[in-house]
Short mmCIF file of C-alpha atoms in Angstrom, two decimals:
data_model
loop_
_atom_site.label_atom_id
_atom_site.label_comp_id
_atom_site.label_asym_id
_atom_site.label_seq_id
_atom_site.Cartn_x
_atom_site.Cartn_y
_atom_site.Cartn_z
CA MET A 156 83.50 118.65 100.63
CA MET A 157 87.72 119.38 100.86
CA LYS A 158 89.42 119.03 103.25
CA ASP A 159 91.27 120.81 105.11
CA LEU A 160 93.02 120.22 107.99
CA CYS A 161 95.66 121.85 110.75
CA ASN A 162 98.00 119.48 112.42
CA TYR A 163 96.42 116.51 110.91
CA SER A 164 97.80 112.80 111.79
CA LEU A 165 99.28 110.19 108.99
CA LEU A 166 98.50 106.97 110.78
CA ALA A 167 95.84 105.83 108.68
CA HIS A 168 97.55 106.95 105.45
CA ASN A 169 100.51 105.22 105.64
CA THR A 170 101.28 100.98 106.19
CA PHE A 171 103.51 101.21 108.29
CA GLY A 172 101.92 101.71 110.25
CA ILE A 173 103.78 105.66 111.50
CA ASP A 174 102.35 108.00 113.58
CA ALA A 175 103.40 111.38 111.58
CA GLN A 176 101.88 114.36 111.02
CA CYS A 177 102.21 116.77 108.77
CA SER A 178 101.02 120.40 109.37
CA ARG A 179 98.32 120.40 106.94
CA PHE A 180 96.29 117.95 104.93
CA LEU A 181 94.07 118.89 102.16
CA GLU A 182 92.15 116.22 100.15
CA TYR A 183 90.50 116.55 96.98
CA ALA A 184 87.79 114.23 95.24
CA SER A 185 86.82 115.94 92.15
CA GLU A 186 88.16 118.53 89.64
CA GLU A 187 86.86 122.29 91.06
CA GLU A 188 88.22 120.72 94.10
CA ALA A 189 91.66 119.97 92.35
CA LEU A 190 92.24 123.81 91.24
CA GLN A 191 90.79 125.30 94.58
CA VAL A 192 93.83 123.41 96.96
CA ALA A 193 96.19 124.19 92.96
CA GLU A 194 95.30 128.12 94.23
CA ILE A 195 96.05 127.02 97.54
CA LEU A 196 99.34 125.93 96.78
CA ARG A 197 100.61 128.20 94.13
CA GLU A 198 99.94 130.55 97.30
CA GLN A 199 101.53 128.97 100.20
CA LEU A 200 105.29 128.95 97.36
CA LYS A 201 104.75 132.90 96.85
CA SER A 202 105.15 133.29 101.16
CA ASN A 203 107.16 130.80 101.03
CA GLY A 204 109.54 130.55 97.75
CA GLN A 205 109.25 127.13 97.77
CA GLN A 206 107.20 124.39 97.51
CA PRO A 207 106.14 122.63 101.44
CA TYR A 208 104.36 120.21 100.12
CA ILE A 209 103.52 116.82 98.56
CA ILE A 210 101.75 114.75 97.28
CA ILE A 211 100.32 110.84 98.67
CA GLY A 212 98.66 108.00 97.40
CA GLY A 213 97.25 105.13 100.60
CA GLY A 214 100.66 105.28 101.81
CA SER A 215 102.14 101.42 100.39
CA ASN A 216 104.45 103.18 98.95
CA LEU A 217 105.93 105.54 101.53
CA LEU A 218 107.89 105.80 105.38
CA LEU A 219 107.49 108.81 107.25
CA THR A 220 110.62 109.90 109.48
CA GLN A 221 109.56 112.84 111.19
CA ASN A 222 106.56 115.31 111.24
CA TYR A 223 105.93 116.79 108.36
CA GLU A 224 106.17 120.73 108.05
CA GLY A 225 104.05 120.78 105.14
CA ILE A 226 101.20 120.43 103.18
CA VAL A 227 100.03 116.95 102.54
CA VAL A 228 97.57 116.44 99.13
CA HIS A 229 95.56 113.58 98.56
CA SER A 230 93.43 112.62 96.33
CA ALA A 231 89.72 111.04 96.36
CA CYS A 232 88.84 111.30 93.45
CA LYS A 233 86.83 108.18 93.02
CA GLY A 234 84.60 106.49 90.05
CA ILE A 235 85.51 103.58 87.51
CA CYS A 236 83.77 104.40 83.95
CA ARG A 237 84.23 102.04 80.55
CA ASN A 238 84.73 103.11 76.87
CA GLY A 239 85.46 100.33 74.83
CA ASN A 240 87.77 98.66 76.48
CA ARG A 241 88.95 101.48 77.71
CA LEU A 242 88.41 102.38 82.14
CA VAL A 243 89.04 105.93 83.45
CA CYS A 244 89.23 105.09 87.13
CA GLY A 245 90.17 108.19 89.93
CA SER A 246 93.07 108.61 91.09
CA GLY A 247 91.63 107.45 94.62
CA ASP A 248 90.69 104.21 94.15
CA LEU A 249 91.85 101.39 95.07
CA PHE A 250 94.07 99.09 92.17
CA ASP A 251 92.95 96.51 92.65
CA ASP A 252 89.44 97.18 92.24
CA VAL A 253 90.32 97.57 89.43
CA VAL A 254 92.58 94.94 87.66
CA ALA A 255 88.67 93.63 89.89
CA GLN A 256 86.24 94.95 88.17
CA SER A 257 88.24 94.81 84.69
CA ILE A 258 88.41 90.92 84.98
CA ARG A 259 83.97 91.05 85.82
CA MET A 260 83.89 93.65 82.66
CA GLY A 261 85.90 90.56 80.99
CA LEU A 262 88.38 93.28 79.45
CA TYR A 263 92.58 91.30 80.57
CA GLY A 264 96.17 92.57 81.40
CA ALA A 265 95.55 92.98 84.27
CA GLU A 266 95.61 89.76 86.54
CA ASN A 267 99.18 89.60 88.01
CA LEU A 268 98.91 93.14 89.72
CA SER A 269 96.24 92.07 91.29
CA LEU A 270 96.16 93.10 95.38
CA ILE A 271 99.06 95.20 94.73
CA PRO A 272 98.26 97.64 96.98
CA GLY A 273 97.25 101.67 95.91
CA ASP A 274 95.76 103.89 93.90
CA VAL A 275 95.04 105.10 91.16
CA GLY A 276 96.56 108.14 90.78
CA ALA A 277 100.05 105.98 92.60
CA SER A 278 100.27 103.40 89.49
CA ALA A 279 100.95 105.63 87.55
CA VAL A 280 103.15 107.92 89.36
CA GLN A 281 105.56 104.50 90.14
CA ASN A 282 104.97 102.68 87.41
CA ILE A 283 103.53 99.39 89.48
CA GLY A 284 104.95 96.15 88.62
CA ALA A 285 104.54 92.54 89.28
CA TYR A 286 104.98 88.51 87.74
CA GLY A 287 106.38 90.49 84.53
CA VAL A 288 103.30 93.67 84.27
CA GLU A 289 104.04 96.47 84.52
CA ALA A 290 101.38 99.21 84.21
CA LYS A 291 102.91 101.12 81.47
CA ASP A 292 101.53 98.38 79.60
CA LEU A 293 98.14 99.09 80.40
CA ILE A 294 98.01 103.53 80.85
CA ARG A 295 97.00 105.15 78.37
CA SER A 296 96.74 108.08 79.14
CA ILE A 297 96.93 110.40 82.60
CA ARG A 298 93.57 113.74 83.06
CA ALA A 299 95.83 116.61 85.55
CA VAL A 300 96.12 119.90 87.13
CA GLU A 301 99.55 121.14 86.71
CA ILE A 302 99.91 123.25 89.72
CA ALA A 303 101.42 126.19 88.80
CA THR A 304 99.44 127.02 86.26
CA GLY A 305 95.50 125.89 87.25
CA HIS A 306 95.15 124.03 83.64
CA VAL A 307 93.24 121.00 83.02
CA CYS A 308 95.70 118.92 81.11
CA MET A 309 95.70 115.02 79.71
CA ILE A 310 99.27 113.32 79.59
CA GLU A 311 99.71 109.64 77.35
CA ASN A 312 101.68 107.35 78.59
CA THR A 313 104.24 107.89 76.56
CA GLU A 314 105.18 111.59 77.51
CA CYS A 315 105.71 110.08 80.86
CA GLU A 316 109.51 108.08 80.47
CA TYR A 317 108.11 105.43 82.11
CA GLY A 318 110.59 102.68 83.26
CA TYR A 319 111.68 100.08 85.66
CA ARG A 320 109.05 101.80 89.54
CA GLN A 321 109.97 104.93 87.50
CA SER A 322 108.49 107.64 85.47
CA ARG A 323 109.14 111.50 85.39
CA PHE A 324 106.03 112.51 88.14
CA LYS A 325 108.44 111.18 90.50
CA LYS A 326 111.57 112.65 88.97
CA ASP A 327 111.08 116.58 86.80
CA TRP A 328 107.42 115.60 87.76
CA LYS A 329 107.51 116.37 91.05
CA ASN A 330 105.27 117.81 93.27
CA LYS A 331 104.01 118.87 90.04
CA TYR A 332 100.29 117.84 89.34
CA LEU A 333 97.47 116.61 90.91
CA ILE A 334 96.25 113.29 88.63
CA LEU A 335 92.67 113.09 88.55
CA SER A 336 92.42 110.38 86.60
CA VAL A 337 93.44 107.61 85.45
CA GLU A 338 93.08 105.75 81.78
CA TYR A 339 93.82 102.13 81.03
CA GLU A 340 93.69 100.39 78.01
CA PHE A 341 92.54 96.34 77.87
CA SER A 342 91.93 93.03 75.69
CA GLU A 343 89.40 92.00 75.49
CA SER A 344 91.30 88.58 74.68
CA PHE A 345 92.29 86.50 77.49
CA VAL A 346 96.17 86.23 76.57
CA PRO A 347 98.07 85.46 80.46
CA HIS A 348 101.12 85.19 80.79
CA LEU A 349 102.03 83.08 83.13
CA ASP A 350 105.75 82.11 82.66
CA TYR A 351 107.48 84.42 85.77
CA GLY A 352 107.68 83.57 89.31
CA ASN A 353 106.84 80.02 90.58
CA ILE A 354 102.59 80.94 88.59
CA ARG A 355 102.35 77.97 87.18
CA SER A 356 103.27 75.69 89.97
CA GLU A 357 101.19 77.18 91.84
CA LEU A 358 97.68 76.58 88.84
CA GLU A 359 99.79 72.97 89.13
CA LYS A 360 99.45 73.07 92.32
CA SER A 361 95.52 72.95 91.51
CA GLY A 362 95.27 71.19 88.89
CA VAL A 363 94.58 74.08 87.03
CA VAL A 364 96.37 73.69 82.75
CA ASN A 365 94.59 76.43 81.72
CA PRO A 366 93.49 79.39 84.04
CA THR A 367 90.41 81.68 83.26
CA ALA A 368 91.48 85.19 83.80
CA GLN A 369 89.99 85.39 87.85
CA GLU A 370 91.33 82.16 88.29
CA LEU A 371 95.69 83.57 87.08
CA ARG A 372 93.55 86.61 89.19
CA ASP A 373 93.65 84.21 92.75
CA THR A 374 96.06 82.06 92.32
CA ILE A 375 97.91 86.21 92.31
CA ILE A 376 96.29 86.94 95.15
CA ARG A 377 97.48 83.57 96.51
CA ILE A 378 101.19 84.11 96.41
CA ARG A 379 101.05 87.45 97.61
CA GLU A 380 99.37 86.55 100.49
CA SER A 381 101.78 83.99 101.51
CA LYS A 382 104.19 86.10 101.05
CA LEU A 383 103.46 89.37 102.39
CA PRO A 384 102.25 90.64 105.86
CA ASP A 385 99.08 92.48 106.10
CA PRO A 386 100.00 95.85 106.93
CA LYS A 387 96.50 95.86 109.10
CA VAL A 388 98.76 93.09 111.17
CA LEU A 389 101.97 93.85 110.97
CA GLY A 390 102.81 96.92 109.57
CA ASN A 391 104.67 97.45 105.98
CA ALA A 392 104.80 98.81 102.12
CA GLY A 393 104.79 95.67 100.09
CA SER A 394 108.56 95.35 98.65
CA PHE A 395 111.16 98.15 99.71
CA PHE A 396 113.66 98.01 97.50
CA MET A 397 114.47 97.64 93.61
CA ASN A 398 115.48 94.57 92.38
CA PRO A 399 118.95 95.36 90.18
CA ILE A 400 119.58 96.15 86.83
CA VAL A 401 122.92 94.98 86.78
CA PRO A 402 125.45 94.26 83.28
CA ARG A 403 125.75 90.30 82.20
CA SER A 404 129.26 90.63 83.24
CA LYS A 405 128.28 91.12 86.46
CA TYR A 406 125.56 88.40 86.28
CA ASN A 407 128.44 86.17 85.59
CA GLU A 408 131.01 86.31 87.40
CA LEU A 409 128.44 86.79 91.05
CA ALA A 410 127.10 82.83 88.86
CA ALA A 411 129.84 81.18 88.77
CA GLN A 412 130.06 81.60 92.77
CA TYR A 413 125.97 81.50 93.07
CA GLU A 414 125.11 78.52 90.63
CA SER A 415 121.06 78.78 92.21
CA MET A 416 121.50 81.91 91.66
CA PRO A 417 117.56 83.43 90.53
CA HIS A 418 117.75 85.71 87.53
CA TYR A 419 115.47 87.46 84.80
CA ASP A 420 116.72 88.25 81.32
CA ILE A 421 116.29 91.90 80.65
CA ASP A 422 118.00 92.25 77.58
CA ALA A 423 121.30 91.04 75.58
CA ASP A 424 123.53 92.62 78.32
CA SER A 425 121.52 92.84 81.22
CA VAL A 426 119.95 90.81 83.67
CA LYS A 427 117.33 91.36 86.60
CA ILE A 428 118.88 90.00 90.14
CA PRO A 429 116.11 89.62 93.20
CA ALA A 430 117.12 91.48 95.73
CA GLY A 431 115.24 89.36 98.02
CA TRP A 432 117.24 86.54 97.36
CA MET A 433 121.09 88.65 98.14
CA ILE A 434 118.85 89.18 101.10
CA ASP A 435 118.62 86.26 101.95
CA GLN A 436 122.24 84.91 101.72
CA CYS A 437 122.79 87.26 103.65
CA GLY A 438 121.08 86.60 106.28
CA TRP A 439 118.36 88.60 107.12
CA LYS A 440 114.99 86.72 106.90
CA GLY A 441 113.25 87.25 109.96
CA LYS A 442 115.73 88.82 111.68
CA SER A 443 115.30 92.41 113.24
CA LEU A 444 117.67 95.48 114.53
CA GLY A 445 115.36 96.54 117.58
CA ARG A 446 111.34 96.46 116.34
CA ALA A 447 112.35 97.25 112.81
CA GLY A 448 113.05 93.56 110.85
CA VAL A 449 113.06 91.80 107.74
CA HIS A 450 110.15 89.76 107.66
CA ASP A 451 110.37 85.24 107.68
CA LYS A 452 108.79 84.61 104.58
CA GLN A 453 110.53 87.72 102.49
CA ALA A 454 112.84 88.89 102.96
CA LEU A 455 111.71 91.85 99.90
CA VAL A 456 109.57 92.65 102.87
CA LEU A 457 110.55 95.43 106.11
CA VAL A 458 108.77 95.51 108.63
CA ASN A 459 107.35 97.67 111.81
CA ARG A 460 107.47 94.34 114.33
CA GLY A 461 105.40 96.86 116.91
CA GLY A 462 106.11 100.89 117.55
CA ALA A 463 108.92 101.05 115.29
CA THR A 464 109.80 104.74 114.35
CA GLY A 465 110.72 105.50 110.66
CA GLU A 466 113.94 106.29 112.05
CA GLU A 467 114.59 102.73 112.94
CA ILE A 468 113.19 101.18 108.90
CA VAL A 469 116.20 103.08 107.24
CA ALA A 470 118.40 102.09 109.82
CA LEU A 471 118.00 98.93 109.30
CA CYS A 472 117.40 99.50 105.48
CA LYS A 473 121.00 100.86 105.13
CA THR A 474 122.44 98.32 107.02
CA ILE A 475 121.04 95.49 105.29
CA GLN A 476 122.29 97.39 101.79
CA LYS A 477 125.97 97.78 103.53
CA ASP A 478 125.56 94.48 104.19
CA VAL A 479 124.57 93.03 100.43
CA LYS A 480 127.24 95.70 98.54
CA ALA A 481 129.67 93.91 101.35
CA LYS A 482 128.91 90.45 99.57
CA PHE A 483 127.65 91.20 95.92
CA GLY A 484 129.28 94.27 94.90
CA ILE A 485 125.36 95.42 93.96
CA ASP A 486 123.54 98.30 95.53
CA ILE A 487 120.38 97.94 96.69
CA TYR A 488 117.76 101.02 96.37
CA PRO A 489 114.59 101.02 98.57
CA GLU A 490 110.93 101.29 96.73
CA VAL A 491 109.58 103.66 99.03
CA ASN A 492 109.08 106.50 99.20
CA VAL A 493 111.22 108.15 102.51
CA ILE A 494 110.32 111.51 103.83
#
């Protein structure tokens, strides 16, 4: 049965551990319920003349700064169905469950995305990525309800305009669709992607030269667990900032000053510089500003050290942005959705 709750706490729906409320909470677990939710949202739009709602996933990419005086919509659609080398997955399924299941089924390509928190629906919105692989590499199509019309539609990958942590769902399609399921396409041949970060060195520590898909997944999980705090212990949203992509001329200028500066070539004209490295160079790793802090093992991660408000985390974010800009002349932006 569709959930329809008033004055609902979102504490269980954000990994930062912020206890904010919304005026109304709607959760759908089927196409029929999603159509009901869409109708409620259309009625609200008619009466208010605006869009008084937001759509959330697992809350692993969300920072709440205040109570939300509107409707929060969440998907509980679940179920993973195989069709050849594709998996159709409910938008409310955990994305990491999809990765685990694909490997068990002999379907490959998602190993480097292991242990990324969040739901399937969010993978299509955010274009999640890690260690050289992005969700867009796997997504074939998305089934969704268009809120304005109540039509159920299929959206192809090519329509989504995917980019680094971007899609049309975050821009002109924001709050336009209720995602029901995502279809991922895999390979039935395992071709490991090892030339990113410290994957090879971690495999070597285990004496593995030619990993199986499960061995690669296990390695990715170990790497992530060594860098990222458990949100049940220390509230966080994983990587808080996007890694900036800069012109090669800017990279060359900085490389002349910092010989050890890590980077990843995007194309002939563009280079990606890890935001975490720059934050670390500014001396923020392990430091705090009030009850908000920077993780001591990964400077890209902002944490709630206990009782921090969303405003405190935003204040820390802005201070870090200012310091990085002053030291490197580069703007860094949150990957996290701030509300």
